[in-house]
mmCIF file of C-alpha atoms and ligand atoms in Angstrom:
data_model
loop_
_atom_site.group_PDB
_atom_site.id
_atom_site.type_symbol
_atom_site.label_atom_id
_atom_site.label_comp_id
_atom_site.label_asym_id
_atom_site.label_seq_id
_atom_site.Cartn_x
_atom_site.Cartn_y
_atom_site.Cartn_z
ATOM 1 C CA MET B 1 127.929 175.886 107.375
ATOM 2 C CA ARG B 2 126.790 172.279 106.456
ATOM 3 C CA ASP B 3 123.989 170.082 107.360
ATOM 4 C CA GLN B 4 122.735 168.067 110.419
ATOM 5 C CA SER B 5 123.449 164.628 107.407
ATOM 6 C CA VAL B 6 126.966 166.397 107.198
ATOM 7 C CA ASN B 7 128.371 167.474 110.838
ATOM 8 C CA ASP B 8 126.991 163.388 112.233
ATOM 9 C CA GLN B 9 129.018 161.770 109.432
ATOM 10 C CA TYR B 10 132.019 164.350 109.661
ATOM 11 C CA SER B 11 131.578 163.042 113.880
ATOM 12 C CA MET B 12 131.585 160.048 112.691
ATOM 13 C CA LYS B 13 134.710 160.330 110.793
ATOM 14 C CA GLU B 14 136.495 161.594 113.466
ATOM 15 C CA HIS B 15 135.953 159.268 115.972
ATOM 16 C CA ILE B 16 136.181 156.330 114.183
ATOM 17 C CA ALA B 17 139.541 157.870 113.401
ATOM 18 C CA GLU B 18 139.993 157.603 117.086
ATOM 19 C CA VAL B 19 139.419 153.984 118.314
ATOM 20 C CA GLN B 20 140.957 152.803 113.976
ATOM 21 C CA ILE B 21 144.465 152.196 116.510
ATOM 22 C CA ALA B 22 143.117 150.865 119.986
ATOM 23 C CA ALA B 23 140.954 148.982 117.715
ATOM 24 C CA GLU B 24 144.050 147.260 116.092
ATOM 25 C CA ASN B 25 144.710 144.882 119.006
ATOM 26 C CA TRP B 26 140.710 144.190 119.762
ATOM 27 C CA THR B 27 139.138 140.587 119.576
ATOM 28 C CA PRO B 28 137.104 140.070 116.596
ATOM 29 C CA GLN B 29 134.179 139.841 119.293
ATOM 30 C CA ARG B 30 135.323 142.932 121.615
ATOM 31 C CA VAL B 31 134.951 144.868 117.831
ATOM 32 C CA LEU B 32 131.564 143.177 117.132
ATOM 33 C CA THR B 33 129.941 143.967 120.620
ATOM 34 C CA TRP B 34 131.528 147.575 119.648
ATOM 35 C CA ALA B 35 130.355 147.867 116.446
ATOM 36 C CA PHE B 36 126.359 146.665 117.599
ATOM 37 C CA GLU B 37 126.299 149.161 121.115
ATOM 38 C CA THR B 38 127.723 152.164 118.326
ATOM 39 C CA PHE B 39 124.927 152.297 115.445
ATOM 40 C CA GLY B 40 121.864 149.380 117.204
ATOM 41 C CA ASN B 41 120.864 148.305 113.709
ATOM 42 C CA ARG B 42 122.748 150.482 111.861
ATOM 43 C CA VAL B 43 125.169 148.416 111.207
ATOM 44 C CA ALA B 44 124.772 145.217 109.148
ATOM 45 C CA ILE B 45 126.911 142.899 108.898
ATOM 46 C CA SER B 46 127.626 141.845 104.996
ATOM 47 C CA SER B 47 128.248 138.530 103.812
ATOM 48 C CA ALA B 48 128.930 136.468 100.760
ATOM 49 C CA PHE B 49 128.456 133.016 102.718
ATOM 50 C CA GLY B 50 132.267 131.815 102.156
ATOM 51 C CA ALA B 51 134.239 130.220 105.009
ATOM 52 C CA GLU B 52 135.422 133.912 106.880
ATOM 53 C CA GLY B 53 131.454 134.983 106.660
ATOM 54 C CA MET B 54 130.719 132.366 108.521
ATOM 55 C CA VAL B 55 132.823 132.626 111.551
ATOM 56 C CA LEU B 56 131.418 136.083 111.636
ATOM 57 C CA ILE B 57 128.088 135.088 111.168
ATOM 58 C CA ASP B 58 128.755 132.188 114.073
ATOM 59 C CA MET B 59 131.030 134.384 116.629
ATOM 60 C CA ALA B 60 127.678 137.673 116.457
ATOM 61 C CA SER B 61 125.136 135.133 116.962
ATOM 62 C CA ARG B 62 127.434 134.345 120.197
ATOM 63 C CA ALA B 63 127.870 138.219 121.039
ATOM 64 C CA GLY B 64 124.039 137.852 122.652
ATOM 65 C CA LYS B 65 122.498 141.120 120.979
ATOM 66 C CA ASP B 66 120.178 140.682 117.632
ATOM 67 C CA PHE B 67 122.186 141.627 114.420
ATOM 68 C CA ARG B 68 120.976 142.275 110.953
ATOM 69 C CA LEU B 69 122.611 140.205 107.662
ATOM 70 C CA PHE B 70 122.666 140.931 103.747
ATOM 71 C CA THR B 71 123.442 139.848 101.029
ATOM 72 C CA ILE B 72 124.216 140.793 97.478
ATOM 73 C CA ASP B 73 122.179 138.133 95.251
ATOM 74 C CA THR B 74 123.173 138.774 92.369
ATOM 75 C CA GLU B 75 120.762 135.883 90.616
ATOM 76 C CA PHE B 76 123.430 133.938 89.426
ATOM 77 C CA LEU B 77 125.050 132.150 92.684
ATOM 78 C CA PHE B 78 125.671 128.490 93.923
ATOM 79 C CA PRO B 79 122.497 126.516 94.977
ATOM 80 C CA GLU B 80 124.115 125.253 97.047
ATOM 81 C CA THR B 81 124.694 128.714 98.213
ATOM 82 C CA TYR B 82 121.381 128.991 97.682
ATOM 83 C CA ASN B 83 120.943 126.434 99.975
ATOM 84 C CA LEU B 84 123.685 127.394 102.918
ATOM 85 C CA MET B 85 120.753 130.834 102.747
ATOM 86 C CA ASP B 86 118.401 128.353 104.129
ATOM 87 C CA ARG B 87 120.499 126.459 106.313
ATOM 88 C CA ILE B 88 121.476 129.681 108.074
ATOM 89 C CA GLU B 89 118.429 131.284 108.782
ATOM 90 C CA GLU B 90 116.520 128.456 110.542
ATOM 91 C CA LYS B 91 120.287 127.813 112.532
ATOM 92 C CA TYR B 92 120.896 131.386 113.534
ATOM 93 C CA GLY B 93 116.594 132.636 114.209
ATOM 94 C CA ILE B 94 117.285 135.835 111.193
ATOM 95 C CA ALA B 95 115.817 136.701 108.082
ATOM 96 C CA ILE B 96 118.950 137.437 105.622
ATOM 97 C CA GLU B 97 118.421 140.794 104.380
ATOM 98 C CA LYS B 98 118.670 139.937 99.867
ATOM 99 C CA VAL B 99 119.623 142.988 98.008
ATOM 100 C CA CYS B 100 118.920 141.857 93.913
ATOM 101 C CA SER B 101 120.181 144.308 90.880
ATOM 102 C CA LEU B 102 118.129 146.780 89.647
ATOM 103 C CA LEU B 103 117.481 144.283 86.301
ATOM 104 C CA SER B 104 116.079 141.029 86.579
ATOM 105 C CA PRO B 105 119.024 138.413 83.948
ATOM 106 C CA GLU B 106 116.200 138.383 81.452
ATOM 107 C CA GLU B 107 116.688 142.420 81.208
ATOM 108 C CA GLN B 108 120.200 142.421 81.853
ATOM 109 C CA GLU B 109 120.353 140.589 78.981
ATOM 110 C CA ARG B 110 118.529 142.445 77.143
ATOM 111 C CA THR B 111 119.812 145.691 77.936
ATOM 112 C CA GLN B 112 123.331 144.422 77.388
ATOM 113 C CA GLY B 113 123.362 141.705 75.311
ATOM 114 C CA ALA B 114 123.415 137.720 76.304
ATOM 115 C CA ALA B 115 125.719 136.490 78.730
ATOM 116 C CA LEU B 116 127.973 140.043 80.021
ATOM 117 C CA TRP B 117 129.921 138.684 82.159
ATOM 118 C CA SER B 118 132.279 136.973 79.766
ATOM 119 C CA ARG B 119 132.847 140.457 77.665
ATOM 120 C CA ASP B 120 133.106 142.488 80.027
ATOM 121 C CA PRO B 121 133.268 141.452 84.114
ATOM 122 C CA ASP B 122 133.295 144.841 85.167
ATOM 123 C CA VAL B 123 130.541 145.938 84.290
ATOM 124 C CA CYS B 124 128.772 143.203 84.717
ATOM 125 C CA CYS B 125 129.704 143.187 88.075
ATOM 126 C CA ASN B 126 128.626 146.646 88.833
ATOM 127 C CA LEU B 127 125.155 145.962 87.860
ATOM 128 C CA ARG B 128 125.293 142.802 89.818
ATOM 129 C CA LYS B 129 126.599 144.233 93.120
ATOM 130 C CA VAL B 130 127.972 147.141 93.653
ATOM 131 C CA GLU B 131 124.941 149.537 92.750
ATOM 132 C CA PRO B 132 122.414 147.373 94.685
ATOM 133 C CA LEU B 133 125.194 147.599 97.705
ATOM 134 C CA ARG B 134 125.847 151.175 97.409
ATOM 135 C CA ARG B 135 122.424 151.803 97.532
ATOM 136 C CA LYS B 136 121.872 148.626 100.894
ATOM 137 C CA LEU B 137 124.604 150.814 102.211
ATOM 138 C CA GLY B 138 122.892 154.153 102.268
ATOM 139 C CA GLU B 139 120.715 152.963 104.070
ATOM 140 C CA LEU B 140 122.986 151.653 107.738
ATOM 141 C CA SER B 141 126.421 153.703 109.359
ATOM 142 C CA ALA B 142 128.520 151.155 109.177
ATOM 143 C CA TRP B 143 128.501 147.411 107.456
ATOM 144 C CA ILE B 144 130.734 144.439 108.788
ATOM 145 C CA THR B 145 132.962 143.341 107.161
ATOM 146 C CA SER B 146 134.962 139.206 106.277
ATOM 147 C CA ILE B 147 137.307 140.743 104.335
ATOM 148 C CA ARG B 148 141.367 139.170 106.096
ATOM 149 C CA ARG B 149 144.215 140.971 104.408
ATOM 150 C CA ASP B 150 146.211 138.673 102.675
ATOM 151 C CA GLN B 151 143.496 137.538 100.463
ATOM 152 C CA THR B 152 144.416 140.303 98.056
ATOM 153 C CA SER B 153 146.271 142.828 97.242
ATOM 154 C CA VAL B 154 143.604 145.543 97.940
ATOM 155 C CA ARG B 155 142.686 144.211 101.126
ATOM 156 C CA SER B 156 146.259 144.453 102.164
ATOM 157 C CA SER B 157 146.538 147.431 103.968
ATOM 158 C CA ALA B 158 142.543 147.346 105.551
ATOM 159 C CA HIS B 159 142.214 148.274 109.494
ATOM 160 C CA ARG B 160 139.723 146.732 111.516
ATOM 161 C CA ILE B 161 137.626 149.559 112.150
ATOM 162 C CA GLU B 162 138.387 152.605 109.209
ATOM 163 C CA TRP B 163 135.939 155.424 107.580
ATOM 164 C CA ASP B 164 134.858 154.015 104.134
ATOM 165 C CA ASN B 165 135.793 157.121 101.752
ATOM 166 C CA LYS B 166 134.290 155.252 98.830
ATOM 167 C CA PHE B 167 130.783 154.557 100.284
ATOM 168 C CA GLY B 168 130.665 157.264 103.132
ATOM 169 C CA LEU B 169 129.803 154.931 106.097
ATOM 170 C CA ALA B 170 132.328 153.146 108.934
ATOM 171 C CA LYS B 171 133.466 149.769 107.816
ATOM 172 C CA ILE B 172 134.383 147.298 110.376
ATOM 173 C CA ASN B 173 136.306 144.130 109.489
ATOM 174 C CA PRO B 174 136.549 141.731 112.924
ATOM 175 C CA ILE B 175 138.307 138.989 111.239
ATOM 176 C CA VAL B 176 140.681 141.301 108.918
ATOM 177 C CA ASP B 177 144.271 140.453 110.616
ATOM 178 C CA TRP B 178 142.745 136.482 110.623
ATOM 179 C CA THR B 179 144.886 133.618 108.625
ATOM 180 C CA SER B 180 142.803 130.948 106.305
ATOM 181 C CA LYS B 181 144.044 128.444 109.115
ATOM 182 C CA GLN B 182 142.094 130.317 111.706
ATOM 183 C CA VAL B 183 139.206 130.496 110.474
ATOM 184 C CA TRP B 184 138.775 126.898 109.932
ATOM 185 C CA ARG B 185 139.316 126.087 112.880
ATOM 186 C CA TYR B 186 137.171 128.367 113.825
ATOM 187 C CA ILE B 187 134.277 126.587 111.647
ATOM 188 C CA HIS B 188 135.296 123.848 112.834
ATOM 189 C CA ASP B 189 135.652 124.009 117.232
ATOM 190 C CA HIS B 190 132.071 126.077 116.468
ATOM 191 C CA ASP B 191 131.128 123.358 114.108
ATOM 192 C CA VAL B 192 130.014 126.453 112.278
ATOM 193 C CA PRO B 193 127.917 125.718 108.194
ATOM 194 C CA TYR B 194 129.978 126.129 105.842
ATOM 195 C CA ASN B 195 129.455 126.302 101.623
ATOM 196 C CA PRO B 196 130.215 122.453 100.403
ATOM 197 C CA LEU B 197 131.626 123.500 97.515
ATOM 198 C CA HIS B 198 134.664 124.226 99.849
ATOM 199 C CA ASN B 199 135.611 120.891 99.722
ATOM 200 C CA GLN B 200 135.779 120.695 96.314
ATOM 201 C CA ASP B 201 138.063 123.032 95.368
ATOM 202 C CA TYR B 202 136.300 125.995 95.978
ATOM 203 C CA PRO B 203 137.873 128.491 97.651
ATOM 204 C CA SER B 204 136.387 130.968 97.422
ATOM 205 C CA ILE B 205 132.514 131.071 95.842
ATOM 206 C CA GLY B 206 130.991 134.470 93.804
ATOM 207 C CA CYS B 207 128.383 133.533 90.657
ATOM 208 C CA THR B 208 128.352 130.478 88.611
ATOM 209 C CA HIS B 209 129.650 132.473 85.261
ATOM 210 C CA CYS B 210 132.608 134.032 86.979
ATOM 211 C CA THR B 211 133.764 130.792 89.760
ATOM 212 C CA ARG B 212 135.688 127.773 88.697
ATOM 213 C CA ALA B 213 137.539 124.710 91.026
ATOM 214 C CA VAL B 214 141.475 125.817 91.610
ATOM 215 C CA ARG B 215 143.530 123.484 91.040
ATOM 216 C CA PRO B 216 146.918 122.590 93.519
ATOM 217 C CA GLY B 217 149.479 125.297 93.171
ATOM 218 C CA GLU B 218 146.907 128.048 92.679
ATOM 219 C CA ASP B 219 146.379 130.970 94.356
ATOM 220 C CA PRO B 220 142.593 130.493 96.486
ATOM 221 C CA ARG B 221 141.532 133.529 94.552
ATOM 222 C CA ALA B 222 142.570 132.368 90.975
ATOM 223 C CA GLY B 223 139.350 130.382 90.330
ATOM 224 C CA ARG B 224 137.702 132.818 90.600
ATOM 225 C CA TRP B 225 137.383 135.617 87.286
ATOM 226 C CA PRO B 226 139.823 132.950 85.601
ATOM 227 C CA GLY B 227 141.280 134.222 82.439
ATOM 228 C CA PHE B 228 140.225 137.802 83.206
ATOM 229 C CA GLY B 229 143.088 139.136 86.009
ATOM 230 C CA LYS B 230 140.010 140.685 87.835
ATOM 231 C CA THR B 231 140.422 139.525 91.925
ATOM 232 C CA GLU B 232 137.677 142.047 93.411
ATOM 233 C CA CYS B 233 134.217 142.373 92.150
ATOM 234 C CA GLY B 234 134.319 146.532 93.215
ATOM 235 C CA LEU B 235 133.026 145.899 97.617
ATOM 236 C CA HIS B 236 136.248 146.547 98.094
ATOM 237 C CA ILE B 237 138.213 148.728 96.494
ATOM 238 C CA ILE B 238 138.020 152.799 96.740
ATOM 239 C CA ASP B 239 138.728 153.939 93.919
ATOM 240 C CA PRO B 240 135.765 155.256 92.149
ATOM 241 C CA LEU B 241 132.972 152.598 90.341
ATOM 242 C CA PRO B 242 134.068 152.382 85.914
ATOM 243 C CA GLY B 243 131.135 154.197 84.794
ATOM 244 C CA SER B 244 130.388 155.887 88.295
ATOM 245 C CA PRO B 245 131.181 159.692 88.307
ATOM 246 C CA GLY B 246 135.172 160.247 88.585
ATOM 247 C CA GLY B 247 135.029 156.875 87.847
ATOM 248 C CA GLY B 248 137.829 155.657 84.739
ATOM 249 C CA ALA B 249 136.712 152.688 82.243
ATOM 250 C CA SER B 250 139.973 150.412 84.700
ATOM 251 C CA LYS B 251 139.652 147.049 83.830
ATOM 252 C CA ALA B 252 140.396 144.022 85.654
ATOM 253 C CA ALA B 253 142.708 143.064 88.899
ATOM 254 C CA LYS B 254 140.543 145.970 91.098
ATOM 255 C CA PHE B 255 136.893 143.779 91.267
ATOM 256 C CA GLY B 256 135.018 140.828 93.638
ATOM 257 C CA ASN B 257 134.286 139.810 96.419
HETATM 258 S S1 LIG S 301 130.790 137.221 89.405
HETATM 259 FE FE1 LIG S 301 130.215 137.372 86.700
HETATM 260 S S2 LIG S 301 128.402 136.697 86.913
HETATM 261 FE FE2 LIG S 301 128.763 137.608 88.963
HETATM 262 S S3 LIG S 301 127.817 140.470 88.926
HETATM 263 FE FE3 LIG S 301 130.107 139.472 88.622
HETATM 264 S S4 LIG S 301 130.702 139.545 86.672
HETATM 265 FE FE4 LIG S 301 128.370 138.903 86.945
#
């Protein structure tokens, strides 16, 4: 006999399967309202404060409900990103829940050696992003992300509302079918704050060690993990993690946010 938590998860999984198809025709605002009404304080927006994340935060603030917002703080973010977090808290009147690695940067250097990101970014992302995310998601029933299908091949099959098998909760992607153009139109139309690095040829912004400006004609994510052929940090892939039980040692092209 299944225990209650497994039963709860099973019925929520069934509920997600039921609404998944209908939700493909919902507006992002309706998806957000559904999420807040369905999960209450057991749902939170996950954001690294890229342009897409800023759209979601602004939309959530207009939904007329309290909402939770968390970020994975790798402690290697740009000063501009930390500054943007302060501006968000002030403008929207919320406290961002910041989740860090169990290892400080100094402890990571002591146990893993210097500049782990330059030798094995999958392990570094696992320590500084994926494990903290797994810990945070353990206290939630659903998470809201700002992924878009056309960002990476891994994201191309994402649904607006889906079951996240990897982390065992509902995953809600309100702007999954938006283009970059729609994102920027919303930002300008609604005077949404954004990271000033976007104006300096950084379309995608992560840690200082692993992000560079893109050159004319390059893919928007070419500035992430340059030289590694890696496009995802592991937050949005469905495979087991490298180094985790059942996980392989697959490198690159799978892992980012
Ligand atoms: S993006 Fe780079 S520095 Fe940041 S956690 Fe991943 S490998 Fe480490």
